[in-house]
Structures are given as structure tokens and as C-alpha cells.
Amino acid sequence: MKILLLGGSSFLGRAYAAEALARGHKVTTFNRGRSAADLPGVEAVRGDRDSAGDLARLVDGRSWDAVVDTSAQQPAQAALSARLLRERAGHYTFVSSVHAFADWPARAVDEDSALHPCPADTPPDQPPGSTLKAGCERAVLAGFGARRTLVLNSGLLVGPYEFGGRLPWWLERMARGGRVLAPGDPQRTMQVIDVRDFARFGLDLLTAGTPGRFVTTAPPGWLRFREWLETCREVAGAADTELSWIPDGPLLAEGPDQVGAWTELPLWAPDLPELAGAWLADTSRAEAAGLRCRPFAETARDTWEWLRTRGPAEDTDAEGRKGRPGAAVRQGIEPAKEQRLLAAFG
């Protein structure tokens, strides 16, 4: 097949490109060339997806069997690409997020859950926010139609080439050794999916021409937070690292050492009503369609091997921009603050 990747060079886009090339597909990537190098073997077309002129140049003389859009963050972006590509491609995969559901993360969600009320014609350059993915979905469906559109509502993606620093942060923290603040309930379950498993499942559906919507992440209860941290410690070879578990309460208490849920200690989802459904997304439809998730230990090992060869990371988002408000920058608690909390409660 001939496949166009809108993005295609970093993290999820890269995973799609690698899997598609391995299957023998012809891959075109369209990006600005700023965030990462394109994989050898793709046809790389440079341009800005916000530019109608750049997109017109992309489609001039080209057509594809399918499009995979991993990069749209604004409904106006999705609307423009869908409008210009609907006569040039047969199928459109839009990678959305569980953030598009109005009830997430407070409640469990599935494919029939209500979306945020963000319209397809939302003006461009909106402040980053969860509602925008819902508008992107509506824009793609308006442009391509339901029979040619596949929407994948992604859960938390991890794995090699991850930007933003969730799994990388925990691996590197374990490697530094000493006492590590382990937050909350060690038995709390998690849903994280290897980016390569996501891309493999997405391409299976794409090549079959499957339309519809799939919540795409690991099944509920697939992993516990203790296993997450202990695996990171083992993979990083940090035998002298000690996990010191501190309950949610002291970490959430008001004061200068209050800890931000989810980001300051990456993926920590304390027992709060507004996070009650964070790890309860229903994946039964995706599992029935063939979604399979590799053991977390394999993901952690491969990510650690990539980290050892990558070198120091910069605080950038998926498009390589520094300091943009709302960007997926590296996360993690300041060492001095961690040590104060350990001394007080650990």
C-alpha cells in the first residue's frame, strides 16, 4: 500500500513508519523536518500542515491508499488536511486520545462515551486543551465521512523515542540510585501501551480498511504501579535503589511541598474523584479486533537501551518547539523536594 503519514518522524509517527516499512508498504512522510530525522526508506516531503500551499504541493501529482494523522492538535489543522486529501486517499486514520472524551479521567470511558463539545470549525490557534482532540475528530469525519475514517482514542503511550519524559524519567531516576519516592498505592492498576503495539494495531486496521472508533490502550488491570517501578529499577540496573512508598495524603497536603498529580511524579494518579477513571478505559472492542500488548518489561528494556544511546534530552514537545505553553516537556520532581518529602514521610 501507499501510506501518507502526517508527521512520521517522532515517537508514534516514527513507530508507524517503521512498522509500515517493515511490512513492505511505500511510505510518504509530511513534516517540517525539525523534531527528528525521517527513517531511511520513506519519501520525506517538507512542509507545514497549517499551510494550504504546502499541503497543495504535497498532493500535487500524488495519491495514497491511506493517510495516518498522528500530529493534528487543532481542529483547523485536521479540517484542512481532510479537505485537501479526501480525493487523494481512500482511508484516513486519525489518532485521537482518551482526552477527547468529556468524562475522562473522572469516569471509565468506551467508544460510545460522549466527546467534549468542540466543533469541527473551531478557529485556529486555540490554547492547548483536551477538548481540541474532539474537534479534530469531528473535522476529519466531516471531511472524509464515517465509512472512510478510523479514529483511535489513544491511552498513555510509552516506549523508545518517547518525548515528554514519563517512562524515561522513571528509568533515569532509578539509575541515579538512593531512596526513591514511590507515590500512592502500590497496587493501583495502570493502562499504558507500547507505541509499537499501537502502531501495529493501527496498521492492521488500516490495511483492512476498517472504519469506526477504537479505544486503544492496554486492558484495565494490565499493570500495577509497584510492577511499573520495580521493573524500571531492575531494567536500569539500580540494585542499590530503595523504593520508599508514601501514601497519597501527605503528597496532596497543602503547603510548599504539595506534589502535582500525574506530572511531578509521572503517571501518579492519586485516589481523587477527578482521576477515578484514569486507568479504566474499556478496551474490549480493540482486543476483539486484534490488539495485543507486549509485557511491560520488554518496553522498559528497549526504552532504557534507547536512553543509553540517545544522550541528554532537551525540554521539547513533539514538534521540537521549546518553551511553548502546554508542550509535553520533560517531567519529574525536583531532587531537593523529593528528599524533603522522604525525610518527612518516607
GROMACS .gro file of C-alpha atoms in nm, residues 24-204:
model
  181
   24GLY     CA    1   0.674  -0.355   0.265
   25HIS     CA    2   0.447  -0.053   0.228
   26LYS     CA    3   0.551   0.263   0.046
   27VAL     CA    4   0.559   0.546   0.298
   28THR     CA    5   0.547   0.922   0.247
   29THR     CA    6   0.600   1.148   0.548
   30PHE     CA    7   0.495   1.512   0.564
   31ASN     CA    8   0.652   1.727   0.835
   32ARG     CA    9   0.869   2.033   0.886
   33GLY     CA   10   1.186   1.833   0.946
   34ARG     CA   11   1.251   1.992   1.285
   35SER     CA   12   1.172   1.733   1.551
   36ALA     CA   13   1.363   1.426   1.428
   37ALA     CA   14   1.513   1.269   1.119
   38ASP     CA   15   1.285   1.066   0.895
   39LEU     CA   16   1.358   0.696   0.871
   40PRO     CA   17   1.558   0.574   0.572
   41GLY     CA   18   1.325   0.437   0.308
   42VAL     CA   19   1.047   0.693   0.332
   43GLU     CA   20   0.970   0.967   0.084
   44ALA     CA   21   1.005   1.276   0.304
   45VAL     CA   22   0.813   1.584   0.195
   46ARG     CA   23   0.883   1.901   0.390
   47GLY     CA   24   0.608   2.143   0.476
   48ASP     CA   25   0.383   2.294   0.741
   49ARG     CA   26   0.045   2.129   0.780
   50ASP     CA   27  -0.107   2.467   0.871
   51SER     CA   28  -0.022   2.593   0.522
   52ALA     CA   29  -0.276   2.526   0.245
   53GLY     CA   30   0.002   2.595  -0.005
   54ASP     CA   31   0.234   2.335   0.147
   55LEU     CA   32  -0.044   2.076   0.155
   56ALA     CA   33  -0.138   2.154  -0.206
   57ARG     CA   34   0.226   2.095  -0.303
   58LEU     CA   35   0.219   1.766  -0.112
   59VAL     CA   36  -0.083   1.632  -0.301
   60ASP     CA   37   0.025   1.762  -0.642
   61GLY     CA   38   0.076   1.452  -0.855
   62ARG     CA   39   0.047   1.214  -0.559
   63SER     CA   40  -0.220   0.985  -0.419
   64TRP     CA   41  -0.227   0.726  -0.142
   65ASP     CA   42  -0.430   0.430  -0.029
   66ALA     CA   43  -0.443   0.564   0.324
   67VAL     CA   44  -0.347   0.856   0.549
   68VAL     CA   45  -0.234   0.834   0.913
   69ASP     CA   46  -0.258   1.156   1.108
   70THR     CA   47  -0.060   1.146   1.431
   71SER     CA   48   0.009   1.517   1.460
   72ALA     CA   49  -0.312   1.726   1.441
   73GLN     CA   50  -0.369   1.922   1.760
   74GLN     CA   51  -0.611   2.186   1.629
   75PRO     CA   52  -0.946   2.123   1.452
   76ALA     CA   53  -0.847   2.370   1.181
   77GLN     CA   54  -0.540   2.157   1.103
   78ALA     CA   55  -0.746   1.840   1.075
   79ALA     CA   56  -1.013   2.012   0.863
   80LEU     CA   57  -0.756   2.147   0.617
   81SER     CA   58  -0.577   1.815   0.569
   82ALA     CA   59  -0.902   1.618   0.539
   83ARG     CA   60  -1.038   1.862   0.280
   84LEU     CA   61  -0.725   1.853   0.063
   85LEU     CA   62  -0.671   1.477   0.094
   86ARG     CA   63  -1.023   1.338   0.055
   87GLU     CA   64  -0.983   1.300  -0.322
   88ARG     CA   65  -0.624   1.176  -0.290
   89ALA     CA   66  -0.658   0.894  -0.036
   90GLY     CA   67  -0.908   0.620   0.037
   91HIS     CA   68  -0.886   0.589   0.414
   92TYR     CA   69  -0.798   0.827   0.698
   93THR     CA   70  -0.670   0.713   1.037
   94PHE     CA   71  -0.689   0.988   1.295
   95VAL     CA   72  -0.500   0.925   1.619
   96SER     CA   73  -0.704   1.094   1.887
   97SER     CA   74  -0.687   1.047   2.263
   98VAL     CA   75  -0.896   0.945   2.561
   99HIS     CA   76  -0.871   1.318   2.639
  100ALA     CA   77  -1.137   1.370   2.373
  101PHE     CA   78  -1.399   1.207   2.599
  102ALA     CA   79  -1.584   1.451   2.822
  103ASP     CA   80  -1.592   1.213   3.121
  104TRP     CA   81  -1.224   1.113   3.119
  105PRO     CA   82  -1.038   1.086   3.357
  106ALA     CA   83  -1.312   1.109   3.618
  107ARG     CA   84  -1.506   0.811   3.478
  108ALA     CA   85  -1.441   0.499   3.276
  109VAL     CA   86  -1.488   0.553   2.902
  110ASP     CA   87  -1.558   0.343   2.595
  111GLU     CA   88  -1.625   0.406   2.228
  112ASP     CA   89  -1.978   0.529   2.298
  113SER     CA   90  -1.877   0.786   2.559
  114ALA     CA   91  -1.965   1.149   2.489
  115LEU     CA   92  -1.698   1.374   2.342
  116HIS     CA   93  -1.615   1.724   2.454
  117PRO     CA   94  -1.839   1.975   2.272
  118CYS     CA   95  -1.569   2.117   2.045
  119PRO     CA   96  -1.692   2.190   1.690
  120ALA     CA   97  -1.512   2.095   1.371
  121ASP     CA   98  -1.493   2.459   1.262
  122THR     CA   99  -1.318   2.582   1.577
  123PRO     CA  100  -1.093   2.875   1.478
  124PRO     CA  101  -0.717   2.804   1.455
  125ASP     CA  102  -0.451   2.866   1.719
  126GLN     CA  103  -0.658   2.773   2.023
  127PRO     CA  104  -0.479   2.733   2.359
  128PRO     CA  105  -0.379   2.368   2.406
  129GLY     CA  106  -0.653   2.165   2.573
  130SER     CA  107  -0.822   1.827   2.589
  131THR     CA  108  -1.134   1.948   2.408
  132LEU     CA  109  -0.945   2.013   2.084
  133LYS     CA  110  -0.898   1.645   2.001
  134ALA     CA  111  -1.276   1.607   1.991
  135GLY     CA  112  -1.293   1.892   1.741
  136CYS     CA  113  -1.020   1.729   1.533
  137GLU     CA  114  -1.219   1.406   1.521
  138ARG     CA  115  -1.528   1.591   1.401
  139ALA     CA  116  -1.326   1.776   1.137
  140VAL     CA  117  -1.181   1.455   0.991
  141LEU     CA  118  -1.520   1.282   0.990
  142ALA     CA  119  -1.675   1.583   0.817
  143GLY     CA  120  -1.405   1.575   0.551
  144PHE     CA  121  -1.370   1.202   0.488
  145GLY     CA  122  -1.700   1.057   0.608
  146ALA     CA  123  -1.761   0.782   0.860
  147ARG     CA  124  -1.716   0.497   0.611
  148ARG     CA  125  -1.357   0.601   0.533
  149THR     CA  126  -1.243   0.723   0.876
  150LEU     CA  127  -1.079   0.531   1.160
  151VAL     CA  128  -1.046   0.707   1.497
  152LEU     CA  129  -0.807   0.561   1.753
  153ASN     CA  130  -0.852   0.709   2.101
  154SER     CA  131  -0.507   0.652   2.242
  155GLY     CA  132  -0.429   0.589   2.604
  156LEU     CA  133  -0.088   0.659   2.755
  157LEU     CA  134   0.187   0.575   2.503
  158VAL     CA  135   0.532   0.467   2.621
  159GLY     CA  136   0.840   0.316   2.463
  160PRO     CA  137   1.158   0.402   2.274
  161TYR     CA  138   1.185   0.757   2.136
  162GLU     CA  139   0.934   0.883   2.389
  163PHE     CA  140   0.938   1.258   2.437
  164GLY     CA  141   0.794   1.419   2.747
  165GLY     CA  142   0.974   1.201   2.997
  166ARG     CA  143   0.728   0.964   3.168
  167LEU     CA  144   0.892   0.623   3.137
  168PRO     CA  145   1.232   0.782   3.061
  169TRP     CA  146   1.208   0.992   3.375
  170TRP     CA  147   1.142   0.691   3.600
  171LEU     CA  148   1.420   0.488   3.440
  172GLU     CA  149   1.672   0.768   3.478
  173ARG     CA  150   1.558   0.837   3.833
  174MET     CA  151   1.613   0.473   3.927
  175ALA     CA  152   1.956   0.481   3.767
  176ARG     CA  153   2.059   0.770   3.995
  177GLY     CA  154   2.007   0.540   4.292
  178GLY     CA  155   1.936   0.615   4.656
  179ARG     CA  156   1.589   0.638   4.806
  180VAL     CA  157   1.316   0.697   4.550
  181LEU     CA  158   0.980   0.847   4.638
  182ALA     CA  159   0.721   0.589   4.532
  183PRO     CA  160   0.384   0.764   4.541
  184GLY     CA  161   0.043   0.637   4.646
  185ASP     CA  162  -0.095   0.285   4.639
  186PRO     CA  163   0.148   0.024   4.502
  187GLN     CA  164  -0.147  -0.194   4.398
  188ARG     CA  165  -0.309   0.076   4.185
  189THR     CA  166  -0.354  -0.054   3.832
  190MET     CA  167  -0.234   0.127   3.519
  191GLN     CA  168  -0.305   0.128   3.145
  192VAL     CA  169  -0.003   0.208   2.930
  193ILE     CA  170   0.061   0.083   2.578
  194ASP     CA  171   0.388   0.037   2.392
  195VAL     CA  172   0.393   0.278   2.098
  196ARG     CA  173   0.495  -0.007   1.868
  197ASP     CA  174   0.193  -0.217   1.968
  198PHE     CA  175  -0.030   0.082   1.900
  199ALA     CA  176   0.120   0.130   1.554
  200ARG     CA  177   0.097  -0.241   1.474
  201PHE     CA  178  -0.272  -0.249   1.567
  202GLY     CA  179  -0.342   0.072   1.378
  203LEU     CA  180  -0.180  -0.063   1.061
  204ASP     CA  181  -0.371  -0.390   1.090
   0.00000   0.00000   0.00000
